[in-house]
CSV table of C-alpha atoms in Angstrom, one decimal:
chain,number,residue,atom,x,y,z
A,1,MET,CA,-2.1,-1.8,-0.1
A,2,ASN,CA,-0.3,1.5,0.2
A,3,ARG,CA,-1.6,3.7,-2.5
A,4,PRO,CA,-0.1,6.9,-2.1
A,5,ARG,CA,3.4,5.2,-2.6
A,6,GLN,CA,2.3,3.0,-5.0
A,7,THR,CA,1.3,6.3,-6.7
A,8,LEU,CA,5.2,7.4,-6.2
A,9,ILE,CA,6.1,4.8,-7.7
A,10,LYS,CA,4.4,4.9,-10.8
A,11,GLU,CA,5.6,8.4,-10.8
A,12,LYS,CA,9.3,7.5,-10.4
A,13,ILE,CA,9.0,5.1,-12.8
A,14,LYS,CA,8.0,7.4,-15.4
A,15,ASP,CA,10.4,10.0,-15.0
A,16,ARG,CA,13.1,7.5,-15.1
A,17,ILE,CA,12.1,6.5,-18.5
A,18,ARG,CA,11.6,10.3,-19.9
A,19,VAL,CA,15.0,10.6,-18.7
A,20,LYS,CA,15.6,7.2,-20.8
A,21,PHE,CA,13.8,8.7,-23.9
A,22,GLN,CA,16.0,12.5,-23.0
A,23,ASN,CA,19.8,10.3,-23.3
A,24,TYR,CA,18.7,7.9,-26.4
A,25,VAL,CA,21.1,7.3,-29.3
A,26,PRO,CA,19.5,5.1,-31.8
A,27,GLU,CA,22.5,2.0,-32.7
A,28,THR,CA,23.8,4.0,-35.6
A,29,GLU,CA,23.9,0.1,-38.0
A,30,LYS,CA,22.1,-0.4,-40.7
A,31,MET,CA,19.6,-3.5,-40.8
A,32,PRO,CA,18.4,-3.0,-44.7
A,33,PHE,CA,16.8,-6.4,-44.4
A,34,HIS,CA,15.3,-6.1,-40.8
A,35,TYR,CA,13.8,-2.1,-41.5
A,36,ARG,CA,11.6,-3.7,-44.3
A,37,LEU,CA,10.8,-6.5,-41.9
A,38,LEU,CA,9.5,-4.8,-39.4
A,39,GLY,CA,9.6,-1.0,-39.7
A,40,LYS,CA,12.7,1.5,-38.8
A,41,ASP,CA,10.0,1.8,-35.6
A,42,ARG,CA,10.0,-1.2,-34.4
A,43,MET,CA,13.9,-1.1,-34.5
A,44,ALA,CA,14.0,1.2,-32.8
A,45,LEU,CA,11.6,0.1,-30.5
A,46,PHE,CA,13.6,-2.9,-30.6
A,47,SER,CA,17.0,-1.0,-30.1
A,48,PHE,CA,16.0,1.5,-27.0
A,49,ILE,CA,14.5,-2.1,-24.4
A,50,GLN,CA,18.1,-3.6,-25.6
A,51,SER,CA,20.2,-0.2,-24.1
A,52,LEU,CA,17.6,-0.2,-21.1
A,53,ASN,CA,17.8,-4.2,-20.1
A,54,THR,CA,21.2,-3.1,-19.8
A,55,THR,CA,20.9,0.4,-17.5
A,56,PHE,CA,17.8,-1.1,-15.8
A,57,GLY,CA,19.4,-1.6,-11.8
A,58,VAL,CA,20.4,2.0,-12.4
A,59,SER,CA,17.4,3.2,-13.7
A,60,ILE,CA,14.7,2.0,-12.4
A,61,TYR,CA,15.9,-0.3,-10.1
A,62,GLU,CA,18.2,1.5,-7.6
A,63,PRO,CA,15.8,5.0,-7.9
A,64,VAL,CA,12.8,2.6,-6.3
A,65,ALA,CA,15.3,0.8,-4.6
A,66,MET,CA,16.2,3.7,-2.4
A,67,GLU,CA,11.9,5.6,-2.9
A,68,LEU,CA,10.9,1.7,-0.8
A,69,ALA,CA,13.9,2.0,1.7
A,70,SER,CA,13.4,5.5,3.5
A,71,ASN,CA,10.7,5.5,5.5
A,72,ARG,CA,12.3,1.9,6.7
A,73,PHE,CA,16.3,2.4,7.5
A,74,GLU,CA,17.7,4.5,8.9
A,75,VAL,CA,20.3,5.3,5.8
A,76,VAL,CA,19.6,4.4,1.9
A,77,LYS,CA,22.2,4.8,-0.7
A,78,THR,CA,22.9,3.5,-3.8
A,79,GLN,CA,26.9,3.0,-5.7
A,80,VAL,CA,28.5,2.9,-2.3
A,81,LYS,CA,32.6,2.4,-2.9
A,82,PRO,CA,33.3,-0.3,-0.3
A,83,PHE,CA,36.6,0.7,2.5
A,84,ASN,CA,39.2,-0.3,0.3
A,85,GLU,CA,41.7,-1.7,2.9
A,86,ILE,CA,41.2,-5.6,3.5
A,87,SER,CA,44.2,-7.5,6.5
A,88,SER,CA,46.0,-10.2,4.6
A,89,GLU,CA,45.4,-12.6,7.1
A,90,ALA,CA,41.4,-11.9,6.3
A,91,GLN,CA,42.1,-12.8,2.6
A,92,LYS,CA,44.0,-16.0,2.9
A,93,ARG,CA,40.7,-16.7,4.7
A,94,ILE,CA,39.6,-16.1,1.7
A,95,GLN,CA,40.4,-18.1,-0.6
A,96,SER,CA,40.5,-20.7,2.6
A,97,ILE,CA,36.2,-20.5,1.9
A,98,MET,CA,36.1,-20.4,-1.9
A,99,ASP,CA,38.6,-23.3,-2.4
A,100,GLY,CA,36.1,-25.5,0.5
A,101,LEU,CA,33.4,-24.0,-1.3
A,102,GLU,CA,35.1,-25.0,-5.2
A,103,THR,CA,36.1,-28.4,-3.7
A,104,ALA,CA,32.5,-29.0,-1.9
A,105,ASP,CA,34.7,-29.8,1.3
A,106,ARG,CA,32.2,-27.7,2.8
A,107,ASP,CA,28.6,-26.5,2.4
A,108,PRO,CA,28.3,-22.5,2.4
A,109,ASN,CA,27.4,-21.5,5.8
A,110,LYS,CA,27.3,-17.0,5.4
A,111,GLN,CA,27.4,-16.6,9.1
A,112,LEU,CA,29.9,-19.3,10.0
A,113,GLU,CA,32.2,-17.6,7.1
A,114,ILE,CA,31.3,-13.9,9.0
A,115,GLU,CA,32.6,-15.5,12.6
A,116,GLU,CA,35.9,-16.2,10.0
A,117,ILE,CA,36.6,-13.8,8.7
A,118,ARG,CA,35.5,-11.5,11.4
A,119,LYS,CA,38.5,-13.4,13.7
A,120,VAL,CA,41.2,-12.4,11.5
A,121,CYS,CA,39.8,-8.3,10.0
A,122,ARG,CA,42.7,-7.0,11.7
A,123,THR,CA,45.0,-9.3,11.7
A,124,GLY,CA,48.6,-9.7,9.5
A,125,SER,CA,49.5,-6.9,7.3
A,126,TYR,CA,46.5,-4.1,5.9
A,127,ASN,CA,46.4,-4.3,1.4
A,128,ILE,CA,44.1,-1.6,-0.3
A,129,VAL,CA,41.8,-3.3,-2.3
A,130,LYS,CA,38.9,-1.7,-5.1
A,131,PRO,CA,36.2,-4.2,-4.9
A,132,THR,CA,32.8,-3.6,-6.5
A,133,GLN,CA,30.4,-0.6,-5.6
A,134,ILE,CA,27.5,-1.6,-3.1
A,135,ASP,CA,24.5,-0.7,-5.1
A,136,ILE,CA,22.1,-1.0,-2.6
A,137,TRP,CA,23.6,-0.3,1.6
A,138,LEU,CA,20.7,-0.1,3.7
A,139,GLU,CA,21.1,0.6,8.0
A,140,THR,CA,18.8,-0.3,10.4
A,141,HIS,CA,18.7,1.6,13.4
A,142,GLU,CA,19.5,-1.2,15.3
A,143,LYS,CA,22.7,-0.1,13.1
A,144,GLN,CA,22.8,-3.0,11.2
A,145,ILE,CA,24.2,-2.8,7.5
A,146,PHE,CA,23.6,-4.2,4.3
A,147,MET,CA,25.3,-4.6,1.0
A,148,ILE,CA,23.1,-5.7,-1.7
A,149,ASP,CA,24.2,-6.6,-5.5
A,150,LEU,CA,21.7,-6.6,-7.5
A,151,LYS,CA,22.6,-9.1,-10.5
A,152,THR,CA,21.0,-10.8,-13.7
A,153,VAL,CA,18.1,-13.4,-13.4
A,154,LYS,CA,19.8,-16.0,-15.3
A,155,PRO,CA,23.7,-16.3,-13.1
A,156,ASN,CA,25.7,-19.2,-14.8
A,157,LYS,CA,28.0,-21.4,-12.7
A,158,SER,CA,31.4,-18.1,-13.2
A,159,ASN,CA,29.6,-15.7,-12.2
A,160,ILE,CA,28.4,-17.1,-8.8
A,161,ARG,CA,32.1,-18.3,-8.2
A,162,ASP,CA,32.8,-13.8,-8.4
A,163,TYR,CA,29.7,-12.6,-6.6
A,164,LYS,CA,30.3,-14.9,-3.7
A,165,ARG,CA,33.8,-13.4,-3.0
A,166,THR,CA,32.3,-10.5,-3.6
A,167,LEU,CA,30.3,-11.0,-0.9
A,168,LEU,CA,32.7,-12.0,1.4
A,169,VAL,CA,35.8,-9.1,-0.2
A,170,TRP,CA,32.6,-6.7,1.2
A,171,VAL,CA,32.7,-8.1,4.8
A,172,ALA,CA,36.0,-8.6,5.2
A,173,THR,CA,36.7,-4.3,4.6
A,174,GLU,CA,34.1,-3.6,6.5
A,175,LEU,CA,34.9,-5.2,9.1
A,176,ALA,CA,38.6,-3.7,8.8
A,177,ARG,CA,36.6,-0.5,9.5
A,178,THR,CA,34.2,-1.8,13.1
A,179,PRO,CA,35.8,-5.3,14.0
A,180,GLN,CA,31.8,-5.5,15.6
A,181,GLY,CA,30.0,-4.6,12.9
A,182,ASP,CA,26.9,-6.1,12.7
A,183,VAL,CA,27.5,-6.8,8.4
A,184,ASN,CA,25.0,-8.3,5.8
A,185,THR,CA,26.2,-8.8,2.4
A,186,MET,CA,24.0,-10.5,-0.8
A,187,ILE,CA,22.7,-10.7,-3.9
A,188,GLY,CA,19.7,-9.6,-4.9
A,189,ILE,CA,17.8,-11.1,-7.9
A,190,PRO,CA,14.7,-8.8,-9.0
A,191,TYR,CA,11.8,-11.1,-10.4
A,192,ASN,CA,12.4,-14.6,-11.6
A,193,PRO,CA,12.0,-15.3,-14.6
A,194,TYR,CA,10.7,-18.7,-14.7
A,195,GLU,CA,7.2,-17.8,-12.7
A,196,PRO,CA,4.7,-18.7,-12.1
A,197,GLU,CA,7.4,-21.9,-10.8
A,198,LYS,CA,9.9,-21.7,-8.5
A,199,TYR,CA,12.6,-19.5,-9.1
A,200,LYS,CA,15.6,-22.9,-10.3
A,201,ARG,CA,18.1,-22.3,-7.9
A,202,TRP,CA,20.1,-25.6,-8.2
A,203,THR,CA,22.4,-23.3,-10.3
A,204,LEU,CA,23.5,-21.1,-6.4
A,205,LYS,CA,23.5,-24.5,-4.2
A,206,GLY,CA,27.5,-24.8,-4.1
A,207,MET,CA,28.4,-21.5,-3.0
A,208,LEU,CA,25.3,-19.4,-2.0
A,209,ASP,CA,24.1,-20.1,2.4
A,210,LEU,CA,20.0,-20.0,-0.2
A,211,LYS,CA,18.5,-18.8,2.9
A,212,HIS,CA,20.9,-15.6,3.3
A,213,ASP,CA,23.5,-15.2,0.6
A,214,VAL,CA,20.0,-14.5,-2.0
A,215,LEU,CA,17.0,-12.8,-2.2
A,216,ILE,CA,14.8,-13.4,-4.7
A,217,ALA,CA,11.8,-11.4,-6.6
A,218,GLU,CA,9.2,-10.7,-3.7
A,219,GLU,CA,11.9,-11.5,-0.6
A,220,LEU,CA,14.4,-9.0,-2.5
A,221,TRP,CA,11.9,-5.9,-2.7
A,222,ASP,CA,10.0,-7.5,0.6
A,223,PHE,CA,13.2,-6.8,2.6
A,224,ILE,CA,13.6,-3.9,0.5
A,225,GLY,CA,9.8,-1.7,1.3
A,226,GLY,CA,8.2,-4.1,3.9
A,227,LYS,CA,5.4,-7.4,3.4
A,228,GLY,CA,3.8,-6.3,0.1
A,229,THR,CA,5.8,-4.4,-1.7
A,230,TYR,CA,6.2,-6.6,-4.6
A,231,VAL,CA,2.9,-6.7,-5.5
A,232,GLU,CA,2.5,-3.1,-5.2
A,233,LEU,CA,5.7,-2.2,-7.4
A,234,LEU,CA,4.4,-4.9,-10.5
A,235,ASN,CA,1.1,-3.0,-10.3
A,236,ALA,CA,3.3,0.5,-10.5
A,237,PHE,CA,4.5,-0.9,-13.3
A,238,GLU,CA,2.0,-2.0,-15.0
A,239,GLU,CA,0.1,1.4,-13.9
A,240,ALA,CA,3.1,3.2,-15.5
A,241,GLY,CA,2.8,1.3,-18.8
A,242,ILE,CA,-0.4,1.3,-19.6
A,243,GLU,CA,0.0,5.6,-18.6
A,244,LEU,CA,3.1,5.9,-20.7
A,245,ARG,CA,1.7,4.3,-24.2
A,246,ASP,CA,1.2,7.2,-25.6
A,247,GLU,CA,4.6,9.3,-25.7
A,248,ILE,CA,5.8,6.3,-26.0
A,249,ASP,CA,4.3,5.4,-29.1
A,250,GLN,CA,4.8,8.9,-30.7
A,251,TYR,CA,8.3,8.7,-29.7
A,252,PHE,CA,9.2,5.8,-31.9
A,253,LYS,CA,7.2,7.9,-34.0
A,254,GLN,CA,10.1,10.2,-35.0
A,255,PHE,CA,11.9,6.8,-36.3
A,256,GLY,CA,9.5,5.6,-39.0
């Protein structure tokens, strides 16, 4: 276990929660039955948890990922705007790939899909697009690029189609800029809600290449920070929670 790094991550988590406290404004909606049953302080805590869940990626996961990746990758960035040009032939190729996946006429194969797009990445006219921002951008010393889109732990089928298209568009825009680039795009799912059972990947099948399109829980964090990072991260969250407990209790007393 990398104890100094775990301590560093723990302190970053605590700092981000404290920032959240400073900027948090409780819901103004009156809930008289809930207040009388549970108390305003508990309802304020509930509201805070909901607010935290909404912004967990930007508030917690992304800063932690930057810290974990800093000694492992040459370039580490968050909330990166992708290149905004794409070739017309690459757009057609992406639509063809999506159509084939949706009708099950082809199986997801990320490496093949990337090479298909690479062949036409500068063919035809160029169109301006506004792709989704990249949550985590990593570059190795060998100039491999990894673009990660952090997502909810239980995506539905319609979400998966949108995610897949986003990954392919990122490939096409980056190859329009650097045709020979070593480009990798993937979905990152921060934890497995089904533990200790394996992640129920059936919703991902048919659209995502499970070996190259998605990283889940331990796969994600160990990729970002090296082997053993996921366990280290869980320990850091637990320690942060223990050390913040009195502060959290004190903070929510004001809503009692």
